[in-house]
Coordinates of C-alpha atoms in Angstrom, one line a residue:
M1 CA -18.9 -17.4 -8.6
R2 CA -16.4 -18.0 -5.7
V3 CA -14.2 -21.6 -5.7
L4 CA -13.3 -22.4 -2.6
V5 CA -11.9 -25.7 -1.4
T6 CA -12.9 -26.4 2.2
Y7 CA -10.7 -29.1 4.7
Q8 CA -11.2 -29.8 8.2
M9 CA -7.9 -30.7 9.9
S10 CA -6.5 -31.1 13.6
N11 CA -4.2 -28.9 15.3
K12 CA -1.8 -31.3 15.1
Q13 CA -1.8 -32.1 11.5
L14 CA -1.6 -28.3 10.9
R15 CA 1.2 -27.6 13.1
A16 CA 3.2 -30.3 11.5
S17 CA 2.3 -28.9 8.0
T18 CA 2.9 -25.4 8.6
N19 CA 5.9 -25.3 10.7
L20 CA 7.8 -24.4 7.4
F21 CA 5.7 -21.8 6.3
I22 CA 5.6 -20.3 9.9
R23 CA 9.2 -19.9 9.8
Q24 CA 9.4 -17.8 7.3
F25 CA 7.9 -15.2 9.2
K26 CA 11.2 -15.0 11.4
W27 CA 13.3 -12.1 10.5
P28 CA 16.2 -13.8 9.9
R29 CA 14.2 -15.1 6.7
I30 CA 13.2 -11.7 5.6
V31 CA 16.1 -11.4 3.4
A32 CA 14.4 -14.4 1.5
V33 CA 11.0 -12.9 1.8
A34 CA 12.4 -9.9 0.3
S35 CA 13.5 -11.9 -2.8
V36 CA 10.0 -13.6 -2.8
I37 CA 8.6 -11.3 -5.9
A38 CA 11.9 -13.0 -7.8
I39 CA 11.1 -16.6 -6.3
C40 CA 7.4 -16.5 -7.4
I41 CA 8.3 -15.5 -11.0
F42 CA 10.1 -18.9 -11.2
Y43 CA 7.0 -20.2 -9.5
I44 CA 4.3 -19.2 -12.1
G45 CA 6.6 -19.5 -14.8
V46 CA 6.8 -15.8 -16.0
S47 CA 10.2 -14.6 -16.6
W48 CA 10.9 -10.8 -16.3
P49 CA 13.1 -9.7 -19.6
E50 CA 12.5 -6.5 -21.0
R51 CA 9.4 -6.7 -23.0
A52 CA 8.8 -10.3 -22.3
V53 CA 5.0 -11.4 -21.9
P54 CA 4.0 -15.1 -20.7
L55 CA 2.0 -17.2 -23.2
P56 CA -1.8 -17.2 -23.7
P57 CA -3.4 -19.2 -20.9
G58 CA -5.8 -21.8 -21.6
P59 CA -9.7 -21.0 -21.7
R60 CA -10.1 -21.3 -18.2
P61 CA -6.7 -20.1 -16.6
A62 CA -6.4 -21.2 -12.9
H63 CA -3.0 -19.2 -11.6
K64 CA -2.9 -22.0 -9.1
S65 CA 0.3 -22.1 -6.3
S66 CA 1.1 -23.9 -3.5
G67 CA 0.0 -22.4 0.0
S68 CA 3.6 -21.9 1.3
L69 CA 6.2 -19.9 -0.8
P70 CA 9.2 -21.7 -2.5
Q71 CA 12.8 -21.1 -1.4
G72 CA 16.2 -21.3 -2.7
F73 CA 15.9 -18.0 -4.7
S74 CA 17.5 -14.6 -3.6
G75 CA 17.9 -11.2 -5.4
L76 CA 15.7 -8.2 -4.2
T77 CA 16.6 -8.4 -0.6
H78 CA 17.8 -4.5 -0.9
L79 CA 14.2 -3.8 -1.2
L80 CA 13.4 -4.3 2.4
H81 CA 17.0 -3.1 3.8
W82 CA 17.0 -0.4 6.6
P83 CA 19.4 0.4 8.9
L84 CA 19.7 -1.6 12.4
T85 CA 19.6 0.2 15.6
P86 CA 22.0 -0.9 17.9
G87 CA 21.7 -1.0 21.8
D88 CA 18.3 -2.4 23.8
G89 CA 16.3 0.8 23.4
G90 CA 15.9 0.7 26.8
D91 CA 16.4 4.6 27.5
L92 CA 13.5 6.6 26.0
L93 CA 15.8 9.8 26.6
A94 CA 18.2 8.3 24.0
S95 CA 15.6 7.9 21.2
T96 CA 15.9 10.7 18.4
S97 CA 13.8 13.4 19.1
P98 CA 11.8 15.9 16.6
Q99 CA 12.5 18.6 19.1
T100 CA 16.0 18.6 19.1
S101 CA 17.0 17.4 15.8
T102 CA 18.3 20.3 13.2
Y103 CA 19.0 20.8 9.9
H104 CA 20.8 23.2 7.4
L105 CA 21.8 24.3 4.1
R106 CA 24.8 22.1 3.2
S107 CA 26.3 24.9 0.9
P108 CA 26.2 28.7 1.9
A109 CA 22.9 30.4 1.4
Q110 CA 22.0 32.3 -1.9
T111 CA 20.2 35.3 -2.9
S112 CA 18.1 33.1 -5.5
Y113 CA 18.0 29.5 -6.7
T114 CA 17.6 28.5 -10.1
L115 CA 14.4 27.1 -11.2
G116 CA 15.2 23.5 -12.3
G117 CA 17.7 22.7 -9.9
Y118 CA 17.8 21.8 -6.2
L119 CA 18.2 22.6 -2.8
E120 CA 20.9 20.2 -0.5
A121 CA 20.9 20.1 3.2
I122 CA 21.8 18.1 6.0
L123 CA 19.8 17.0 9.0
I124 CA 21.4 15.9 12.2
A125 CA 19.6 13.7 14.5
R126 CA 19.6 14.4 18.0
D127 CA 17.9 12.3 21.1
H128 CA 15.9 14.1 23.8
Q129 CA 19.2 15.2 25.5
G130 CA 20.4 17.1 22.9
R131 CA 23.3 14.4 21.7
P132 CA 23.9 13.5 18.0
K133 CA 23.0 10.3 17.2
A134 CA 25.8 8.0 15.6
H135 CA 23.3 5.8 13.7
G136 CA 21.0 6.1 11.1
G137 CA 17.3 4.1 10.9
D138 CA 15.2 7.2 11.6
L139 CA 12.3 7.8 9.1
F140 CA 12.3 11.5 8.1
R141 CA 10.1 13.0 5.4
A142 CA 11.1 16.5 3.9
Q143 CA 8.7 18.6 1.8
L144 CA 9.7 21.9 -0.2
L145 CA 6.3 23.7 0.3
G146 CA 4.8 27.0 -1.5
P147 CA 2.3 28.0 0.7
D148 CA 1.4 31.0 -1.5
L149 CA 1.7 29.3 -4.7
K150 CA -0.5 25.9 -3.2
A151 CA 2.6 24.4 -4.2
G152 CA 4.5 21.5 -3.1
V153 CA 7.0 18.5 -3.5
P154 CA 8.4 15.7 -1.7
G155 CA 12.4 15.8 -0.9
D156 CA 14.6 12.9 -1.0
V157 CA 16.1 11.6 2.1
T158 CA 19.4 10.0 2.0
D159 CA 20.1 8.0 5.2
L160 CA 24.0 8.1 5.5
E161 CA 24.0 5.8 8.6
N162 CA 25.9 7.9 11.3
G163 CA 22.9 10.2 12.6
T164 CA 23.4 12.6 9.7
Y165 CA 20.9 12.7 7.1
L166 CA 20.9 14.3 3.1
L167 CA 18.1 16.1 1.9
T168 CA 17.7 17.0 -1.7
L169 CA 14.8 19.0 -2.7
P170 CA 13.7 19.4 -6.4
L171 CA 13.0 23.3 -7.2
L172 CA 10.0 23.0 -9.4
W173 CA 8.2 26.6 -9.6
A174 CA 9.2 30.3 -9.6
G175 CA 8.8 32.2 -6.3
Q176 CA 8.7 31.4 -2.6
A177 CA 9.4 27.9 -1.2
Q178 CA 10.1 26.7 2.4
V179 CA 11.7 23.5 3.5
Q180 CA 9.6 21.5 6.0
V181 CA 10.5 18.1 7.7
R182 CA 8.8 16.0 9.4
L183 CA 10.2 12.9 12.0
I184 CA 7.5 10.2 11.4
H185 CA 9.4 7.7 13.3
S186 CA 12.6 7.4 15.4
S187 CA 15.0 4.7 14.6
E188 CA 14.2 3.2 18.1
A189 CA 10.4 3.3 17.0
V190 CA 11.4 1.4 13.6
R191 CA 12.8 -1.3 15.7
V192 CA 9.7 -1.7 17.6
L193 CA 8.0 -2.1 14.0
R194 CA 10.8 -4.5 12.5
G195 CA 10.5 -6.7 15.6
I196 CA 6.6 -7.1 15.4
W197 CA 7.3 -8.1 11.7
R198 CA 9.8 -10.7 13.1
D199 CA 8.1 -11.9 16.3
Q200 CA 4.2 -11.3 15.2
W201 CA 2.6 -13.3 12.7
A202 CA -0.1 -11.2 12.9
T203 CA -1.5 -7.9 14.8
V204 CA -5.1 -8.5 14.1
D205 CA -7.9 -11.2 13.7
F206 CA -11.2 -11.5 12.0
T207 CA -14.6 -12.9 12.7
G208 CA -16.2 -16.0 10.7
Y209 CA -19.8 -16.3 10.6
F210 CA -21.3 -19.8 10.2
R211 CA -25.1 -20.3 9.5
G212 CA -26.9 -23.7 9.6
P213 CA -30.2 -24.5 7.9
T214 CA -32.4 -22.9 10.4
G215 CA -30.8 -19.8 10.4
Y216 CA -28.8 -20.3 13.6
E217 CA -25.3 -18.5 13.8
E218 CA -22.3 -19.5 15.5
T219 CA -19.3 -17.2 15.1
V220 CA -15.3 -17.9 15.6
T221 CA -11.9 -16.5 15.1
C222 CA -10.3 -16.6 11.4
N223 CA -6.9 -15.5 9.9
V224 CA -4.0 -16.3 7.6
N225 CA -2.4 -18.8 9.4
P226 CA -3.9 -21.9 11.9
L227 CA -1.9 -21.2 14.4
L228 CA -3.2 -17.7 15.0
I229 CA -6.5 -19.0 15.9
G230 CA -5.6 -20.5 19.1
E231 CA -8.2 -23.3 19.1
E232 CA -7.3 -27.1 19.4
E233 CA -10.4 -28.8 18.5
G234 CA -9.6 -28.6 14.7
T235 CA -9.7 -26.1 12.2
C236 CA -11.3 -25.0 8.7
H237 CA -9.1 -24.9 5.9
Y238 CA -10.0 -22.7 2.5
R239 CA -8.4 -22.4 -0.5
D240 CA -9.0 -20.3 -3.1
E241 CA -8.7 -22.4 -6.2
D242 CA -7.8 -19.3 -8.6
S243 CA -5.1 -17.6 -6.3
G244 CA -3.9 -20.4 -4.5
E245 CA -4.4 -18.6 -1.2
L246 CA -5.5 -19.9 2.2
W247 CA -7.6 -18.8 5.0
F248 CA -8.4 -20.2 8.2
C249 CA -11.3 -20.4 10.5
A250 CA -11.6 -22.1 13.9
R251 CA -13.9 -24.8 13.6
P252 CA -17.5 -24.0 14.9
P253 CA -19.1 -26.0 17.6
T254 CA -21.7 -27.5 15.8
L255 CA -21.9 -26.3 12.2
P256 CA -19.9 -27.6 9.4
C257 CA -17.0 -25.9 7.8
D258 CA -18.9 -25.2 4.5
S259 CA -21.4 -23.2 6.4
L260 CA -19.4 -19.9 6.4
V261 CA -21.6 -17.0 5.0
G262 CA -19.9 -13.7 6.9
H263 CA -16.8 -12.0 7.2
S264 CA -15.8 -9.1 9.5
S265 CA -12.8 -8.0 11.1
G266 CA -12.1 -9.4 15.0
R267 CA -9.6 -7.9 17.3
Y268 CA -6.5 -5.8 17.7
W269 CA -4.2 -7.3 19.4
N270 CA -1.9 -5.9 22.2
V271 CA 1.8 -6.4 20.9
T272 CA 3.2 -3.6 22.6
T273 CA 4.9 -2.8 26.0
P274 CA 4.4 0.2 27.7
H275 CA 7.9 1.4 26.6
E276 CA 7.6 0.6 23.0
E277 CA 4.1 2.5 23.0
A278 CA 6.0 5.4 24.6
L279 CA 8.2 5.4 21.6
L280 CA 5.4 5.4 19.1
A281 CA 3.4 8.2 21.1
R282 CA 1.7 10.7 19.4
N283 CA 3.9 13.3 20.9
V284 CA 7.0 11.9 19.4
T285 CA 5.6 10.7 16.3
N286 CA 4.8 12.9 13.0
K287 CA 6.1 16.0 14.3
T288 CA 7.6 18.8 12.6
L289 CA 11.2 19.3 13.2
P290 CA 12.1 23.3 14.2
Q291 CA 12.6 25.8 11.2
G292 CA 16.2 25.1 10.0
I293 CA 16.0 27.1 6.7
P294 CA 14.3 30.2 6.2
P295 CA 12.4 30.9 3.1
I296 CA 14.4 30.9 -0.1
W297 CA 13.5 32.5 -3.6
V298 CA 13.5 30.4 -6.9
A299 CA 14.3 32.5 -9.8
Q300 CA 12.2 31.8 -13.3
E301 CA 15.9 31.0 -15.5
N302 CA 15.5 27.2 -16.2
N303 CA 18.8 25.2 -15.4
R304 CA 18.9 21.7 -16.0
S305 CA 17.0 18.3 -15.7
L306 CA 16.6 16.9 -12.0
A307 CA 18.5 14.3 -10.1
P308 CA 16.7 12.9 -8.0
R309 CA 13.3 13.3 -9.9
P310 CA 10.3 12.9 -8.2
S311 CA 7.2 11.6 -9.9
G312 CA 5.5 15.0 -9.8
F313 CA 4.7 18.0 -8.0
Y314 CA 1.8 20.4 -6.8
H315 CA 1.5 23.9 -8.0
Q316 CA -2.2 25.7 -7.6
N317 CA -3.0 22.5 -6.4
M318 CA -2.6 20.7 -9.3
W319 CA -0.4 17.7 -9.9
H320 CA 2.2 18.0 -12.4
S321 CA 3.3 14.7 -13.1
L322 CA 7.0 14.0 -14.3
S323 CA 6.6 10.5 -15.3
C324 CA 3.9 11.2 -17.9
S325 CA 2.0 14.2 -19.5
S326 CA -0.8 14.6 -17.0
R327 CA -3.6 17.1 -17.3
S328 CA -6.9 18.5 -15.2
F329 CA -9.9 17.2 -16.1
S330 CA -12.2 20.0 -14.5
T331 CA -15.3 19.6 -15.8
A332 CA -18.0 16.5 -15.8
D333 CA -17.8 16.9 -19.7
S334 CA -14.3 16.3 -20.1
I335 CA -14.3 13.3 -17.7
L336 CA -17.6 11.8 -19.9
R337 CA -15.1 12.5 -23.3
C338 CA -12.4 10.6 -21.8
L339 CA -14.3 7.7 -20.3
A340 CA -17.0 7.1 -23.3
G341 CA -17.2 3.6 -24.3
R342 CA -15.3 2.5 -21.4
V343 CA -15.5 -0.2 -19.1
V344 CA -13.4 0.5 -15.8
H345 CA -13.0 -2.3 -13.1
M346 CA -11.5 -0.7 -10.0
M347 CA -10.2 -3.6 -7.7
G348 CA -8.8 -2.9 -4.0
D349 CA -9.2 -1.2 -0.7
S350 CA -11.3 1.8 0.3
T351 CA -8.7 4.0 -0.8
L352 CA -9.7 3.1 -4.3
R353 CA -13.5 3.6 -3.7
Q354 CA -12.9 6.9 -3.0
W355 CA -11.9 7.5 -6.7
W356 CA -15.4 5.7 -7.7
E357 CA -17.0 7.8 -5.1
Y358 CA -15.4 11.2 -6.5
L359 CA -16.7 10.3 -10.1
R360 CA -20.2 9.5 -8.9
D361 CA -20.4 12.7 -7.2
T362 CA -18.4 15.1 -9.9
V363 CA -20.5 13.4 -12.9
P364 CA -24.3 13.7 -12.6
A365 CA -24.4 11.6 -15.8
L366 CA -22.9 8.6 -13.9
K367 CA -25.8 7.1 -12.6
P368 CA -25.3 4.5 -9.7
V369 CA -26.9 1.3 -10.0
D370 CA -28.0 -0.7 -6.9
L371 CA -26.9 -3.9 -6.9
H372 CA -28.3 -4.7 -3.2
A373 CA -24.6 -5.2 -2.4
T374 CA -22.6 -4.1 1.3
Y375 CA -21.7 -0.6 0.2
H376 CA -17.9 -0.8 2.1
T377 CA -16.9 -3.7 0.2
G378 CA -19.5 -3.6 -3.0
P379 CA -19.7 -4.5 -5.7
L380 CA -20.5 -0.4 -6.8
M381 CA -21.5 0.3 -10.3
A382 CA -22.2 3.6 -11.9
V383 CA -23.2 3.8 -15.7
D384 CA -23.6 6.3 -18.2
T385 CA -26.0 4.1 -20.8
T386 CA -25.6 7.1 -23.4
R387 CA -21.7 7.2 -23.8
A388 CA -21.3 3.2 -23.0
I389 CA -19.4 4.0 -19.8
V390 CA -19.6 1.1 -17.1
L391 CA -17.3 2.4 -13.7
Q392 CA -17.4 -0.4 -11.0
W393 CA -15.7 -0.9 -8.0
R394 CA -15.1 -4.2 -5.6
T395 CA -13.0 -4.7 -2.8
H396 CA -10.3 -7.3 -2.6
S397 CA -10.9 -10.9 -0.4
W398 CA -9.5 -11.5 2.7
P399 CA -7.3 -10.3 4.5
L400 CA -9.7 -7.7 4.9
R401 CA -10.4 -5.2 7.9
S402 CA -14.4 -4.3 7.7
L403 CA -17.6 -4.4 8.7
R404 CA -19.6 -7.7 8.7
T405 CA -19.8 -8.7 4.7
P406 CA -21.0 -11.8 2.8
V407 CA -18.1 -14.3 2.0
A408 CA -19.9 -14.6 -1.3
A409 CA -19.1 -11.1 -2.1
L410 CA -15.1 -11.4 -1.6
H411 CA -13.9 -12.1 -4.9
S412 CA -10.0 -12.5 -5.5
V413 CA -8.5 -10.2 -7.7
V414 CA -7.0 -13.0 -9.4
R415 CA -10.3 -14.4 -10.4
E416 CA -11.7 -11.0 -11.2
L417 CA -8.9 -10.5 -13.9
G418 CA -8.7 -14.0 -15.3
G419 CA -12.5 -13.5 -16.2
L420 CA -12.0 -10.4 -18.1
A421 CA -11.6 -10.3 -21.8
G422 CA -9.7 -6.9 -21.7
G423 CA -8.8 -4.6 -24.8
P424 CA -8.9 -0.8 -25.8
H425 CA -12.1 -0.1 -24.2
T426 CA -11.3 -2.1 -20.8
V427 CA -9.5 -0.3 -17.8
V428 CA -8.3 -2.1 -14.7
V429 CA -7.2 -0.1 -11.7
L430 CA -5.5 -2.1 -8.4
S431 CA -5.1 -1.0 -5.0
L432 CA -2.9 -3.4 -3.0
G433 CA -1.6 -3.0 0.4
A434 CA -3.3 -1.2 3.0
H435 CA -4.8 -4.4 4.5
F436 CA -1.4 -6.2 4.7
T437 CA 0.4 -3.9 6.9
T438 CA -0.7 -6.3 9.7
F439 CA 0.9 -9.2 8.7
P440 CA 4.7 -10.0 7.5
P441 CA 5.7 -9.1 4.1
S442 CA 5.2 -12.8 2.8
V443 CA 1.7 -12.8 3.2
F444 CA 1.4 -9.6 0.9
V445 CA 3.9 -11.0 -1.4
Q446 CA 2.1 -14.1 -2.3
R447 CA -0.8 -12.0 -2.9
L448 CA 1.4 -9.9 -5.1
A449 CA 2.5 -13.4 -7.0
G450 CA -0.9 -14.3 -8.1
V451 CA -2.3 -10.9 -9.1
R452 CA 1.2 -10.5 -11.3
A453 CA 0.5 -13.4 -13.0
A454 CA -2.9 -12.6 -13.7
V455 CA -1.8 -9.1 -15.0
A456 CA 0.7 -10.4 -17.2
A457 CA -1.6 -13.4 -18.7
L458 CA -4.3 -10.5 -19.2
L459 CA -1.8 -8.2 -21.0
A460 CA -0.8 -11.3 -23.1
R461 CA -4.0 -12.0 -24.3
E462 CA -5.4 -8.0 -24.9
P463 CA -2.3 -5.8 -24.9
D464 CA -4.4 -3.0 -25.4
T465 CA -5.6 -3.4 -21.9
L466 CA -5.0 -0.4 -20.0
V467 CA -3.9 -1.9 -15.9
V468 CA -3.1 1.1 -13.6
I469 CA -1.6 0.4 -10.1
K470 CA -2.2 2.7 -7.1
L471 CA 0.6 2.8 -4.4
A472 CA -0.5 3.0 -1.3
N473 CA -0.8 6.4 0.4
T474 CA 0.6 7.6 3.7
G475 CA -1.8 7.9 6.7
Y476 CA -1.2 5.6 9.5
K477 CA 1.1 5.7 12.3
S478 CA 0.4 2.7 14.5
V479 CA 1.8 -0.7 14.9
Y480 CA -1.1 -1.9 12.9
G481 CA -0.4 0.3 9.6
S482 CA 2.5 2.2 10.2
D483 CA 3.8 4.8 7.4
W484 CA 7.2 2.4 7.6
F485 CA 5.1 -0.6 6.6
T486 CA 3.3 1.1 3.8
L487 CA 6.8 2.1 2.5
Q488 CA 8.1 -1.6 2.4
V489 CA 4.7 -2.5 0.7
N490 CA 5.3 0.2 -2.1
R491 CA 8.6 -0.9 -2.5
L492 CA 7.3 -4.8 -3.5
L493 CA 4.7 -3.4 -5.5
R494 CA 6.7 -1.4 -7.8
A495 CA 9.0 -4.3 -8.2
A496 CA 6.4 -6.5 -9.0
F497 CA 4.8 -4.6 -12.0
V498 CA 8.1 -3.0 -12.9
D499 CA 8.4 -4.9 -16.4
L500 CA 5.0 -5.3 -17.3
R501 CA 2.9 -2.6 -19.6
V502 CA 1.2 -0.9 -16.3
A503 CA 0.7 2.6 -15.5
F504 CA 1.3 3.8 -11.9
V505 CA -0.2 6.3 -9.8
D506 CA 1.9 7.5 -6.8
A507 CA -0.2 7.8 -4.2
W508 CA 2.6 8.2 -1.6
E509 CA 4.4 11.1 -3.0
M510 CA 0.7 12.8 -3.9
T511 CA -0.3 12.4 -0.1
S512 CA 3.2 13.8 1.3
S513 CA 3.4 16.7 -0.9
L514 CA 1.2 19.2 0.5
A515 CA 1.1 20.4 4.2
L516 CA -1.8 18.7 4.9
P517 CA -2.8 16.3 7.7
D518 CA -1.8 12.8 7.0
S519 CA -5.0 10.6 6.4
I520 CA -5.5 7.0 5.3
H521 CA -8.6 8.4 3.4
P522 CA -7.1 11.5 1.8
G523 CA -9.4 15.1 1.3
R524 CA -11.0 15.7 -2.2
C525 CA -8.1 17.7 -3.3
V526 CA -5.6 15.1 -3.3
V527 CA -8.4 12.5 -4.4
R528 CA -9.1 14.7 -7.7
N529 CA -5.8 14.8 -8.7
E530 CA -5.2 11.0 -8.4
V531 CA -8.3 10.4 -10.4
D532 CA -7.1 13.2 -12.8
L533 CA -3.7 11.4 -13.4
L534 CA -5.9 7.9 -14.0
L535 CA -7.7 10.1 -16.4
S536 CA -4.4 11.3 -18.0
H537 CA -3.5 7.6 -18.7
V538 CA -6.6 6.6 -20.0
C539 CA -6.8 9.6 -22.5
P540 CA -3.2 10.6 -23.1
T541 CA -2.5 14.0 -25.2

């Protein structure tokens, strides 16, 4: 049962009570926001020393927190660091161009390269008139591809903050390899995105559906902050008692606040000027640079361990993890043997629902159970009663961009985790982030604080529980969900859970390693490898 406390307040009261909360969204406060995970650690009473775990909760854990974030601590400001872009950005021709930017080998070319080594290149960012840039801040993505071998690995891009970038590409397979570099966003476009974080408290809104006893309905605007609703007649204020998070809807004309029954996406706001739209236009976004390095040959001899080390690479369209012993689960029987006797709880966004769908479609023995729920938000369930397998997925609570769904179905992840006994037969998979790119990072950090506390409590009472965190993948390229936002989200995700006994599936690298179009919902090849990695954690060799 979802526990919500409902309040009705005037906007004057809300403006007074939320001024401090709103000020956190201003860019000068982002330094503090970046350290909020450390702040929340103090707030929820969980320390982060190595192997430390909090004391088990009482019979009914609550994980409550206040609506605003505590202040006064710092420590993780480097997580959201990004080089500043000088000037006012008014000259489009002075922005970084994917057509004129170039890259070349750092050292003289070799006849062949050694397996296990790495290739280094220098990238020179140039504007649309071919002039070298004197500052950093561009978002480039580098890959080493082996098309004939269906191979690929992400490269490391180091911003030297003077208009040049160091590309480091690990050599992980023998045979031919080809460097590819893409400009995802110019530094001038990144400045637009960062300005939206600084000046916009949201870039979308939502619709709340209220229903009276006779079935009569009224619809209003809802959001994460009362001052985003734009109503002067009052606000309905909802507090989740398990997570402590707040949600606000404009007061309906005649119905009471406690008659809220439905939720859906609302409007996407126009938050950019025509000039800013030009900096984010398709012709300069996610574009491949002209080829700067001819194909290279990697010899069979193994040289040394890699530095820097990616999380893995593709070969023959199979992901080879460098952080754990991964393997392929290529048959339905191998999947069933791994999942036998296990209950898998998937909670998060639609990219995680793809995992549930893949297993449902790949394993005929997993029979879907019709729970008469809204499909795109769940809950969804598939079972194999013979092998005692339960596989379920449900979306997280608001903020959630979705078709209309019952509010009663929007369970907080914190509440769901608090209701799990855990143990060696329990697998928890979380996917957080994709629906938070339309808000400042402080909104996501507050969600992380509650989820982290709930995960820590679950592992404290049943250490044999497997918890897997799926990082957000590439895909979006707009002001509502740019890869630049996702990169910041993933930095915070890793920091939040890095010291807990959880496993990670690096969907960011798994969706940025092959020569495939970026999509927020990747194709079957990527999803299959993501699920194989999950199963490798469930059934390690």
